[in-house]
Amino acid sequence: MDEIAADPSHPRYASLLMRHRLEAAAKRGMLADSAMIAHGRGEAFDYLLGERTTPSARLAGAEAMHRLWHAQRPVLSLNGNVAALAADDMLRLASRLGCPVEVNIFYRTPERMNAILSYIEERKKVLGLDVVVLGDAPNAAIPGLKGPRAACHQEGILDSDVILVPLEDGDRCKALVAMGKTVIVIDLNPLSRSAQQASITVVDELSRALATMLAWDEGEMPEAYDHQTVLKDAHKAMLDGLSDA
Ligand code: PTJ
C-alpha cells in the first residue's frame, strides 16, 4: 500500500503517505463511509499540534506501554482506519507484547470485517510475525452497547485488563472503562469523548504514537502520568500553535 509518487523528502510526505494508505484501503473495502471525515478531523488537529510529538504525548505513550507490558491480558484493537494506517506497527507491538490483536469496528459489515482481516493476515505473513488475530468469530458482547458494535471475542477484548483502542468511538470507550479496564486511547482531538474518558490518552498522530510506544523498553519506568494534565498540555500546545501562526 506504500507506493506513492511523492518523494520522501517532500515536506508533506508523511501526510501524503497516510492519505495514500487510506485510498488503497478504501479500494479494498476496508473503510467505513466516514473514514475520510475522521481522518480529516485528525489532520486538522495535527496541523495545530505542529505535526510533532509533544513531550506530554511522549510521556503518555511511555505510560501506555508500561501498562501494556505489566498487564495480565493485554489486547490491541484495530478498526478500519487503524488497519489502513498502521497495521504493521500494531502487529509489531502485539508481537513484542505477546498479545492478540482484535479487529473491532464501529460500522460492522461482514464484507468490511473480511477485507480488514485478510489484509492483516497478509501483513502478518509479509512481516513474518506470529500474532493471534481475533475478530472473525465474536462470541461475546461489550455490556452497555447495543447492536453489532458490541460484538467482541471473550478471549480478546472481553477478558482483557488493558486495552489499546486507537481512534475509538466515545460510547465504546465509555463502555470499556465501565467494565473496569485500563483503556488506552490514541486520538489527536484532546476534546473528544474518548480522549476525555480514557484511562490514558496519547494525543498524537497514530503512527507517531506507535513509534513512541515501540521505542519504550520493558524495564523503563515512565514519569508520573496525570490524565488531566496531559489533556490540558495538548490543548495548550494547539492554542500556542494558533497564536504563533
Ligand atoms: O472502522 P470503523 O467502522 O470502526 O470506523 C472508524 C472511524 C475512525 C471512522 C470511527 O471510529 C469514527 O467515526 O471515529 P470518530 O468518532 O470520527 O473519531 C476518530 C477520532 O480519531 C477523531 O477524534 C480524530 O480526530 C482522531 N483521528 C483521526 N485520524 C487520526 C486520529 N487520531 C490520531 N491519529 C490519526 N491518524
PDB file of C-alpha atoms and ligand atoms in Angstrom:
ATOM      1  CA  MET A   1       0.000   0.000   0.000  1.00  0.00           C
ATOM      2  CA  ASP A   2       3.079   2.230   0.286  1.00  0.00           C
ATOM      3  CA  GLU A   3       3.911   3.016  -3.351  1.00  0.00           C
ATOM      4  CA  ILE A   4       3.272   6.734  -3.745  1.00  0.00           C
ATOM      5  CA  ALA A   5       4.504   9.192  -6.318  1.00  0.00           C
ATOM      6  CA  ALA A   6       5.818  11.754  -3.800  1.00  0.00           C
ATOM      7  CA  ASP A   7       9.496  11.830  -2.870  1.00  0.00           C
ATOM      8  CA  PRO A   8      10.243  11.077   0.826  1.00  0.00           C
ATOM      9  CA  SER A   9      11.967  14.497   1.019  1.00  0.00           C
ATOM     10  CA  HIS A  10       8.650  16.215   0.171  1.00  0.00           C
ATOM     11  CA  PRO A  11       7.644  18.380   3.172  1.00  0.00           C
ATOM     12  CA  ARG A  12       4.189  16.768   3.254  1.00  0.00           C
ATOM     13  CA  TYR A  13       5.422  13.227   2.642  1.00  0.00           C
ATOM     14  CA  ALA A  14       4.147  11.698   5.898  1.00  0.00           C
ATOM     15  CA  SER A  15       0.709  13.215   5.347  1.00  0.00           C
ATOM     16  CA  LEU A  16       0.617  12.117   1.684  1.00  0.00           C
ATOM     17  CA  LEU A  17       1.646   8.600   2.659  1.00  0.00           C
ATOM     18  CA  MET A  18      -1.192   8.334   5.205  1.00  0.00           C
ATOM     19  CA  ARG A  19      -3.715   9.599   2.655  1.00  0.00           C
ATOM     20  CA  HIS A  20      -2.418   7.094   0.144  1.00  0.00           C
ATOM     21  CA  ARG A  21      -2.800   4.257   2.648  1.00  0.00           C
ATOM     22  CA  LEU A  22      -6.424   5.263   3.226  1.00  0.00           C
ATOM     23  CA  GLU A  23      -7.139   5.458  -0.505  1.00  0.00           C
ATOM     24  CA  ALA A  24      -5.683   1.974  -1.009  1.00  0.00           C
ATOM     25  CA  ALA A  25      -7.668   0.621   1.956  1.00  0.00           C
ATOM     26  CA  ALA A  26     -10.870   2.180   0.600  1.00  0.00           C
ATOM     27  CA  LYS A  27     -10.317   0.330  -2.691  1.00  0.00           C
ATOM     28  CA  ARG A  28     -10.002  -2.931  -0.750  1.00  0.00           C
ATOM     29  CA  GLY A  29     -13.339  -2.259   1.013  1.00  0.00           C
ATOM     30  CA  MET A  30     -11.776  -1.885   4.457  1.00  0.00           C
ATOM     31  CA  LEU A  31     -13.083   1.555   5.405  1.00  0.00           C
ATOM     32  CA  ALA A  32     -16.282   2.985   6.845  1.00  0.00           C
ATOM     33  CA  ASP A  33     -18.022   5.657   4.747  1.00  0.00           C
ATOM     34  CA  SER A  34     -16.988   8.247   7.318  1.00  0.00           C
ATOM     35  CA  ALA A  35     -13.328   7.151   7.488  1.00  0.00           C
ATOM     36  CA  MET A  36     -12.044  10.095   5.444  1.00  0.00           C
ATOM     37  CA  ILE A  37     -14.026  12.557   7.566  1.00  0.00           C
ATOM     38  CA  ALA A  38     -12.456  11.103  10.715  1.00  0.00           C
ATOM     39  CA  HIS A  39      -9.019  11.328   9.123  1.00  0.00           C
ATOM     40  CA  GLY A  40      -9.550  14.920   8.007  1.00  0.00           C
ATOM     41  CA  ARG A  41     -10.528  15.882  11.521  1.00  0.00           C
ATOM     42  CA  GLY A  42      -7.350  14.243  12.801  1.00  0.00           C
ATOM     43  CA  GLU A  43      -5.238  16.093  10.216  1.00  0.00           C
ATOM     44  CA  ALA A  44      -6.679  19.440  11.290  1.00  0.00           C
ATOM     45  CA  PHE A  45      -5.738  18.810  14.923  1.00  0.00           C
ATOM     46  CA  ASP A  46      -2.300  17.600  13.855  1.00  0.00           C
ATOM     47  CA  TYR A  47      -1.708  20.877  11.984  1.00  0.00           C
ATOM     48  CA  LEU A  48      -2.419  22.782  15.182  1.00  0.00           C
ATOM     49  CA  LEU A  49      -0.088  20.490  17.086  1.00  0.00           C
ATOM     50  CA  GLY A  50       2.682  21.278  14.595  1.00  0.00           C
ATOM     51  CA  GLU A  51       2.715  17.642  13.343  1.00  0.00           C
ATOM     52  CA  ARG A  52       5.103  16.689  16.127  1.00  0.00           C
ATOM     53  CA  THR A  53       5.115  14.513  19.205  1.00  0.00           C
ATOM     54  CA  THR A  54       4.870  16.806  22.216  1.00  0.00           C
ATOM     55  CA  PRO A  55       6.661  15.952  25.490  1.00  0.00           C
ATOM     56  CA  SER A  56       3.329  15.123  27.161  1.00  0.00           C
ATOM     57  CA  ALA A  57       2.329  12.805  24.284  1.00  0.00           C
ATOM     58  CA  ARG A  58       5.686  11.070  24.705  1.00  0.00           C
ATOM     59  CA  LEU A  59       5.011  10.712  28.427  1.00  0.00           C
ATOM     60  CA  ALA A  60       1.532   9.298  27.747  1.00  0.00           C
ATOM     61  CA  GLY A  61       2.964   6.858  25.181  1.00  0.00           C
ATOM     62  CA  ALA A  62       5.524   5.671  27.725  1.00  0.00           C
ATOM     63  CA  GLU A  63       2.834   5.217  30.388  1.00  0.00           C
ATOM     64  CA  ALA A  64       0.657   3.347  27.889  1.00  0.00           C
ATOM     65  CA  MET A  65       3.479   0.983  27.047  1.00  0.00           C
ATOM     66  CA  HIS A  66       4.357   0.479  30.709  1.00  0.00           C
ATOM     67  CA  ARG A  67       0.733  -0.516  31.473  1.00  0.00           C
ATOM     68  CA  LEU A  68       0.633  -2.875  28.494  1.00  0.00           C
ATOM     69  CA  TRP A  69       3.915  -4.553  29.489  1.00  0.00           C
ATOM     70  CA  HIS A  70       2.573  -5.133  33.001  1.00  0.00           C
ATOM     71  CA  ALA A  71      -0.938  -6.253  32.030  1.00  0.00           C
ATOM     72  CA  GLN A  72      -2.247  -9.768  32.663  1.00  0.00           C
ATOM     73  CA  ARG A  73      -4.281  -9.900  29.446  1.00  0.00           C
ATOM     74  CA  PRO A  74      -3.432  -7.021  27.108  1.00  0.00           C
ATOM     75  CA  VAL A  75      -5.167  -6.692  23.744  1.00  0.00           C
ATOM     76  CA  LEU A  76      -4.806  -4.267  20.826  1.00  0.00           C
ATOM     77  CA  SER A  77      -7.969  -3.277  18.976  1.00  0.00           C
ATOM     78  CA  LEU A  78      -7.976  -2.284  15.307  1.00  0.00           C
ATOM     79  CA  ASN A  79     -10.704  -0.566  13.344  1.00  0.00           C
ATOM     80  CA  GLY A  80     -10.682   0.157   9.606  1.00  0.00           C
ATOM     81  CA  ASN A  81      -8.637   3.376   9.822  1.00  0.00           C
ATOM     82  CA  VAL A  82      -6.094   1.852  12.189  1.00  0.00           C
ATOM     83  CA  ALA A  83      -5.628  -1.207   9.980  1.00  0.00           C
ATOM     84  CA  ALA A  84      -5.184   1.027   6.934  1.00  0.00           C
ATOM     85  CA  LEU A  85      -2.753   3.461   8.540  1.00  0.00           C
ATOM     86  CA  ALA A  86      -0.737   1.318  10.896  1.00  0.00           C
ATOM     87  CA  ALA A  87      -1.380  -2.438  10.601  1.00  0.00           C
ATOM     88  CA  ASP A  88       2.359  -3.192  10.576  1.00  0.00           C
ATOM     89  CA  ASP A  89       3.171  -1.286  13.752  1.00  0.00           C
ATOM     90  CA  MET A  90       0.116  -2.685  15.557  1.00  0.00           C
ATOM     91  CA  LEU A  91       1.311  -6.205  14.645  1.00  0.00           C
ATOM     92  CA  ARG A  92       4.882  -5.368  15.755  1.00  0.00           C
ATOM     93  CA  LEU A  93       3.541  -4.065  19.052  1.00  0.00           C
ATOM     94  CA  ALA A  94       1.403  -7.182  19.609  1.00  0.00           C
ATOM     95  CA  SER A  95       4.355  -9.401  18.780  1.00  0.00           C
ATOM     96  CA  ARG A  96       6.575  -7.526  21.244  1.00  0.00           C
ATOM     97  CA  LEU A  97       3.916  -7.789  23.980  1.00  0.00           C
ATOM     98  CA  GLY A  98       2.947 -11.362  23.110  1.00  0.00           C
ATOM     99  CA  CYS A  99      -0.744 -10.400  22.963  1.00  0.00           C
ATOM    100  CA  PRO A 100      -3.567 -10.745  20.417  1.00  0.00           C
ATOM    101  CA  VAL A 101      -4.918  -8.063  18.121  1.00  0.00           C
ATOM    102  CA  GLU A 102      -8.685  -7.905  17.634  1.00  0.00           C
ATOM    103  CA  VAL A 103     -10.448  -6.344  14.688  1.00  0.00           C
ATOM    104  CA  ASN A 104     -13.380  -4.480  16.183  1.00  0.00           C
ATOM    105  CA  ILE A 105     -15.175  -1.986  14.005  1.00  0.00           C
ATOM    106  CA  PHE A 106     -17.902   0.519  14.679  1.00  0.00           C
ATOM    107  CA  TYR A 107     -19.699   0.288  11.329  1.00  0.00           C
ATOM    108  CA  ARG A 108     -19.679  -3.509  11.168  1.00  0.00           C
ATOM    109  CA  THR A 109     -20.457  -5.421   7.982  1.00  0.00           C
ATOM    110  CA  PRO A 110     -19.235  -8.934   7.121  1.00  0.00           C
ATOM    111  CA  GLU A 111     -17.607  -7.553   3.955  1.00  0.00           C
ATOM    112  CA  ARG A 112     -15.556  -4.954   5.833  1.00  0.00           C
ATOM    113  CA  MET A 113     -14.553  -7.443   8.534  1.00  0.00           C
ATOM    114  CA  ASN A 114     -13.333  -9.893   5.881  1.00  0.00           C
ATOM    115  CA  ALA A 115     -11.433  -7.181   3.996  1.00  0.00           C
ATOM    116  CA  ILE A 116      -9.653  -5.971   7.153  1.00  0.00           C
ATOM    117  CA  LEU A 117      -8.915  -9.467   8.482  1.00  0.00           C
ATOM    118  CA  SER A 118      -7.473 -10.633   5.181  1.00  0.00           C
ATOM    119  CA  TYR A 119      -5.274  -7.505   4.952  1.00  0.00           C
ATOM    120  CA  ILE A 120      -3.934  -8.104   8.460  1.00  0.00           C
ATOM    121  CA  GLU A 121      -3.215 -11.760   7.713  1.00  0.00           C
ATOM    122  CA  GLU A 122      -1.382 -10.628   4.567  1.00  0.00           C
ATOM    123  CA  ARG A 123       0.775  -8.136   6.527  1.00  0.00           C
ATOM    124  CA  LYS A 124       1.433 -10.726   9.242  1.00  0.00           C
ATOM    125  CA  LYS A 125       2.881 -13.087   6.611  1.00  0.00           C
ATOM    126  CA  VAL A 126       4.978 -10.330   4.988  1.00  0.00           C
ATOM    127  CA  LEU A 127       6.402  -9.331   8.384  1.00  0.00           C
ATOM    128  CA  GLY A 128       6.833 -12.962   9.473  1.00  0.00           C
ATOM    129  CA  LEU A 129       5.179 -12.306  12.841  1.00  0.00           C
ATOM    130  CA  ASP A 130       3.390 -14.849  14.992  1.00  0.00           C
ATOM    131  CA  VAL A 131       0.412 -12.851  16.305  1.00  0.00           C
ATOM    132  CA  VAL A 132      -3.074 -14.125  17.156  1.00  0.00           C
ATOM    133  CA  VAL A 133      -5.630 -12.173  15.109  1.00  0.00           C
ATOM    134  CA  LEU A 134      -9.179 -12.154  16.518  1.00  0.00           C
ATOM    135  CA  GLY A 135     -12.395 -10.720  15.160  1.00  0.00           C
ATOM    136  CA  ASP A 136     -13.622 -13.384  12.754  1.00  0.00           C
ATOM    137  CA  ALA A 137     -15.926 -15.216  15.202  1.00  0.00           C
ATOM    138  CA  PRO A 138     -17.128 -12.941  18.013  1.00  0.00           C
ATOM    139  CA  ASN A 139     -18.567 -14.922  20.913  1.00  0.00           C
ATOM    140  CA  ALA A 140     -19.277 -12.145  23.441  1.00  0.00           C
ATOM    141  CA  ALA A 141     -20.693  -8.636  23.735  1.00  0.00           C
ATOM    142  CA  ILE A 142     -19.428  -5.473  25.437  1.00  0.00           C
ATOM    143  CA  PRO A 143     -22.033  -4.740  28.162  1.00  0.00           C
ATOM    144  CA  GLY A 144     -23.911  -1.475  27.735  1.00  0.00           C
ATOM    145  CA  LEU A 145     -23.638  -1.315  23.946  1.00  0.00           C
ATOM    146  CA  LYS A 146     -26.394  -2.215  21.517  1.00  0.00           C
ATOM    147  CA  GLY A 147     -26.160  -3.873  18.104  1.00  0.00           C
ATOM    148  CA  PRO A 148     -23.197  -5.133  16.104  1.00  0.00           C
ATOM    149  CA  ARG A 149     -20.776  -2.593  17.597  1.00  0.00           C
ATOM    150  CA  ALA A 150     -20.915  -4.572  20.872  1.00  0.00           C
ATOM    151  CA  ALA A 151     -19.615  -7.802  19.300  1.00  0.00           C
ATOM    152  CA  CYS A 152     -16.208  -8.981  20.524  1.00  0.00           C
ATOM    153  CA  HIS A 153     -14.180 -12.047  21.474  1.00  0.00           C
ATOM    154  CA  GLN A 154     -14.240 -13.342  25.040  1.00  0.00           C
ATOM    155  CA  GLU A 155     -10.564 -14.376  24.794  1.00  0.00           C
ATOM    156  CA  GLY A 156      -9.685 -10.920  23.422  1.00  0.00           C
ATOM    157  CA  ILE A 157     -11.458  -7.682  24.288  1.00  0.00           C
ATOM    158  CA  LEU A 158     -13.986  -9.055  26.803  1.00  0.00           C
ATOM    159  CA  ASP A 159     -11.471 -10.648  29.193  1.00  0.00           C
ATOM    160  CA  SER A 160      -8.681  -8.097  28.673  1.00  0.00           C
ATOM    161  CA  ASP A 161      -7.480  -5.951  31.568  1.00  0.00           C
ATOM    162  CA  VAL A 162      -5.560  -3.383  29.493  1.00  0.00           C
ATOM    163  CA  ILE A 163      -6.757  -2.451  26.004  1.00  0.00           C
ATOM    164  CA  LEU A 164      -5.317  -0.163  23.333  1.00  0.00           C
ATOM    165  CA  VAL A 165      -8.103   1.363  21.224  1.00  0.00           C
ATOM    166  CA  PRO A 166      -6.745   3.977  18.805  1.00  0.00           C
ATOM    167  CA  LEU A 167      -9.271   6.348  17.119  1.00  0.00           C
ATOM    168  CA  GLU A 168     -12.080   4.944  19.265  1.00  0.00           C
ATOM    169  CA  ASP A 169     -15.739   5.892  19.373  1.00  0.00           C
ATOM    170  CA  GLY A 170     -16.810   7.647  22.598  1.00  0.00           C
ATOM    171  CA  ASP A 171     -19.609   5.235  23.562  1.00  0.00           C
ATOM    172  CA  ARG A 172     -17.416   2.178  23.227  1.00  0.00           C
ATOM    173  CA  CYS A 173     -14.586   3.825  25.141  1.00  0.00           C
ATOM    174  CA  LYS A 174     -17.032   4.621  27.935  1.00  0.00           C
ATOM    175  CA  ALA A 175     -18.373   1.043  27.971  1.00  0.00           C
ATOM    176  CA  LEU A 176     -14.846  -0.408  28.186  1.00  0.00           C
ATOM    177  CA  VAL A 177     -13.941   1.936  31.052  1.00  0.00           C
ATOM    178  CA  ALA A 178     -17.175   0.923  32.818  1.00  0.00           C
ATOM    179  CA  MET A 179     -16.009  -2.701  32.642  1.00  0.00           C
ATOM    180  CA  GLY A 180     -13.047  -1.721  34.836  1.00  0.00           C
ATOM    181  CA  LYS A 181     -10.417  -1.982  32.105  1.00  0.00           C
ATOM    182  CA  THR A 182      -7.424   0.284  31.666  1.00  0.00           C
ATOM    183  CA  VAL A 183      -8.347   1.910  28.357  1.00  0.00           C
ATOM    184  CA  ILE A 184      -5.558   3.486  26.297  1.00  0.00           C
ATOM    185  CA  VAL A 185      -6.709   5.807  23.531  1.00  0.00           C
ATOM    186  CA  ILE A 186      -4.678   7.414  20.751  1.00  0.00           C
ATOM    187  CA  ASP A 187      -6.576  10.450  19.469  1.00  0.00           C
ATOM    188  CA  LEU A 188      -5.435  13.772  18.032  1.00  0.00           C
ATOM    189  CA  ASN A 189      -8.506  15.501  19.434  1.00  0.00           C
ATOM    190  CA  PRO A 190      -7.996  16.152  23.158  1.00  0.00           C
ATOM    191  CA  LEU A 191     -11.642  17.272  23.390  1.00  0.00           C
ATOM    192  CA  SER A 192     -13.145  14.040  22.054  1.00  0.00           C
ATOM    193  CA  ARG A 193     -15.222  11.959  24.441  1.00  0.00           C
ATOM    194  CA  SER A 194     -12.789   9.056  24.020  1.00  0.00           C
ATOM    195  CA  ALA A 195      -9.783  11.244  24.851  1.00  0.00           C
ATOM    196  CA  GLN A 196     -11.582  12.602  27.910  1.00  0.00           C
ATOM    197  CA  GLN A 197     -12.935   9.278  29.202  1.00  0.00           C
ATOM    198  CA  ALA A 198      -9.936   7.007  28.638  1.00  0.00           C
ATOM    199  CA  SER A 199      -7.565   5.945  31.412  1.00  0.00           C
ATOM    200  CA  ILE A 200      -4.592   7.097  29.322  1.00  0.00           C
ATOM    201  CA  THR A 201      -4.733   9.265  26.207  1.00  0.00           C
ATOM    202  CA  VAL A 202      -1.904   9.767  23.755  1.00  0.00           C
ATOM    203  CA  VAL A 203      -2.732  12.980  21.868  1.00  0.00           C
ATOM    204  CA  ASP A 204      -0.611  12.304  18.818  1.00  0.00           C
ATOM    205  CA  GLU A 205      -0.900  11.095  15.251  1.00  0.00           C
ATOM    206  CA  LEU A 206      -1.336   7.308  15.227  1.00  0.00           C
ATOM    207  CA  SER A 207       1.924   6.310  13.505  1.00  0.00           C
ATOM    208  CA  ARG A 208       3.994   8.700  15.642  1.00  0.00           C
ATOM    209  CA  ALA A 209       2.306   7.467  18.840  1.00  0.00           C
ATOM    210  CA  LEU A 210       3.038   3.852  17.919  1.00  0.00           C
ATOM    211  CA  ALA A 211       6.675   4.747  17.179  1.00  0.00           C
ATOM    212  CA  THR A 212       6.981   6.223  20.702  1.00  0.00           C
ATOM    213  CA  MET A 213       5.457   3.084  22.175  1.00  0.00           C
ATOM    214  CA  LEU A 214       7.623   0.698  20.172  1.00  0.00           C
ATOM    215  CA  ALA A 215      10.743   2.555  21.362  1.00  0.00           C
ATOM    216  CA  TRP A 216       9.846   2.058  25.042  1.00  0.00           C
ATOM    217  CA  ASP A 217      11.623  -0.862  26.744  1.00  0.00           C
ATOM    218  CA  GLU A 218      10.036  -3.222  29.230  1.00  0.00           C
ATOM    219  CA  GLY A 219      12.311  -2.292  32.142  1.00  0.00           C
ATOM    220  CA  GLU A 220      11.973   1.516  31.780  1.00  0.00           C
ATOM    221  CA  MET A 221       9.909   3.491  34.320  1.00  0.00           C
ATOM    222  CA  PRO A 222       7.844   6.374  32.930  1.00  0.00           C
ATOM    223  CA  GLU A 223       7.428   9.693  34.755  1.00  0.00           C
ATOM    224  CA  ALA A 224       4.209  10.129  36.769  1.00  0.00           C
ATOM    225  CA  TYR A 225       1.166  10.327  34.468  1.00  0.00           C
ATOM    226  CA  ASP A 226      -1.744  12.647  35.151  1.00  0.00           C
ATOM    227  CA  HIS A 227      -4.607  12.356  32.692  1.00  0.00           C
ATOM    228  CA  GLN A 228      -5.988  15.886  33.015  1.00  0.00           C
ATOM    229  CA  THR A 229      -2.512  17.442  32.788  1.00  0.00           C
ATOM    230  CA  VAL A 230      -1.754  15.543  29.586  1.00  0.00           C
ATOM    231  CA  LEU A 231      -5.045  16.673  28.007  1.00  0.00           C
ATOM    232  CA  LYS A 232      -4.501  20.287  29.099  1.00  0.00           C
ATOM    233  CA  ASP A 233      -0.926  20.231  27.714  1.00  0.00           C
ATOM    234  CA  ALA A 234      -2.223  19.059  24.338  1.00  0.00           C
ATOM    235  CA  HIS A 235      -4.890  21.726  24.318  1.00  0.00           C
ATOM    236  CA  LYS A 236      -2.327  24.391  25.203  1.00  0.00           C
ATOM    237  CA  ALA A 237       0.119  23.173  22.526  1.00  0.00           C
ATOM    238  CA  MET A 238      -2.652  23.627  19.936  1.00  0.00           C
ATOM    239  CA  LEU A 239      -3.656  27.076  21.165  1.00  0.00           C
ATOM    240  CA  ASP A 240       0.022  28.129  21.216  1.00  0.00           C
ATOM    241  CA  GLY A 241       0.332  26.801  17.650  1.00  0.00           C
ATOM    242  CA  LEU A 242      -2.599  29.033  16.660  1.00  0.00           C
ATOM    243  CA  SER A 243      -1.244  32.148  18.341  1.00  0.00           C
ATOM    244  CA  ASP A 244       2.232  31.603  16.800  1.00  0.00           C
ATOM    245  CA  ALA A 245       0.761  31.341  13.285  1.00  0.00           C
TER     246      ALA A 245
HETATM  247  O1  PTJ B   1     -13.645   1.237  11.097  1.00  0.00           O
HETATM  248  P1  PTJ B   1     -14.763   1.698  11.976  1.00  0.00           P
HETATM  249  O2  PTJ B   1     -16.107   1.280  11.468  1.00  0.00           O
HETATM  250  O3  PTJ B   1     -14.578   1.259  13.412  1.00  0.00           O
HETATM  251  O4  PTJ B   1     -14.769   3.301  11.975  1.00  0.00           O
HETATM  252  C1  PTJ B   1     -13.582   4.008  12.303  1.00  0.00           C
HETATM  253  C2  PTJ B   1     -13.844   5.522  12.398  1.00  0.00           C
HETATM  254  C3  PTJ B   1     -12.499   6.192  12.726  1.00  0.00           C
HETATM  255  C4  PTJ B   1     -14.376   6.035  11.065  1.00  0.00           C
HETATM  256  C5  PTJ B   1     -14.899   5.767  13.521  1.00  0.00           C
HETATM  257  O5  PTJ B   1     -14.448   5.197  14.736  1.00  0.00           O
HETATM  258  C6  PTJ B   1     -15.199   7.233  13.723  1.00  0.00           C
HETATM  259  O6  PTJ B   1     -16.097   7.791  13.121  1.00  0.00           O
HETATM  260  O7  PTJ B   1     -14.388   7.847  14.579  1.00  0.00           O
HETATM  261  P2  PTJ B   1     -14.580   9.386  15.061  1.00  0.00           P
HETATM  262  O8  PTJ B   1     -15.718   9.455  16.012  1.00  0.00           O
HETATM  263  O9  PTJ B   1     -14.521  10.314  13.905  1.00  0.00           O
HETATM  264  O10 PTJ B   1     -13.257   9.553  15.915  1.00  0.00           O
HETATM  265  C7  PTJ B   1     -11.980   9.414  15.371  1.00  0.00           C
HETATM  266  C8  PTJ B   1     -11.028  10.278  16.187  1.00  0.00           C
HETATM  267  O11 PTJ B   1      -9.708   9.947  15.773  1.00  0.00           O
HETATM  268  C9  PTJ B   1     -11.210  11.781  15.959  1.00  0.00           C
HETATM  269  O12 PTJ B   1     -11.188  12.452  17.213  1.00  0.00           O
HETATM  270  C10 PTJ B   1      -9.982  12.197  15.121  1.00  0.00           C
HETATM  271  O13 PTJ B   1      -9.518  13.481  15.477  1.00  0.00           O
HETATM  272  C11 PTJ B   1      -8.967  11.135  15.529  1.00  0.00           C
HETATM  273  N1  PTJ B   1      -8.018  10.785  14.462  1.00  0.00           N
HETATM  274  C12 PTJ B   1      -8.266  10.647  13.134  1.00  0.00           C
HETATM  275  N2  PTJ B   1      -7.162  10.263  12.477  1.00  0.00           N
HETATM  276  C13 PTJ B   1      -6.191  10.146  13.406  1.00  0.00           C
HETATM  277  C14 PTJ B   1      -6.734  10.470  14.672  1.00  0.00           C
HETATM  278  N3  PTJ B   1      -6.006  10.436  15.797  1.00  0.00           N
HETATM  279  C15 PTJ B   1      -4.710  10.041  15.697  1.00  0.00           C
HETATM  280  N4  PTJ B   1      -4.122   9.724  14.518  1.00  0.00           N
HETATM  281  C16 PTJ B   1      -4.827   9.750  13.364  1.00  0.00           C
HETATM  282  N5  PTJ B   1      -4.241   9.393  12.209  1.00  0.00           N
END
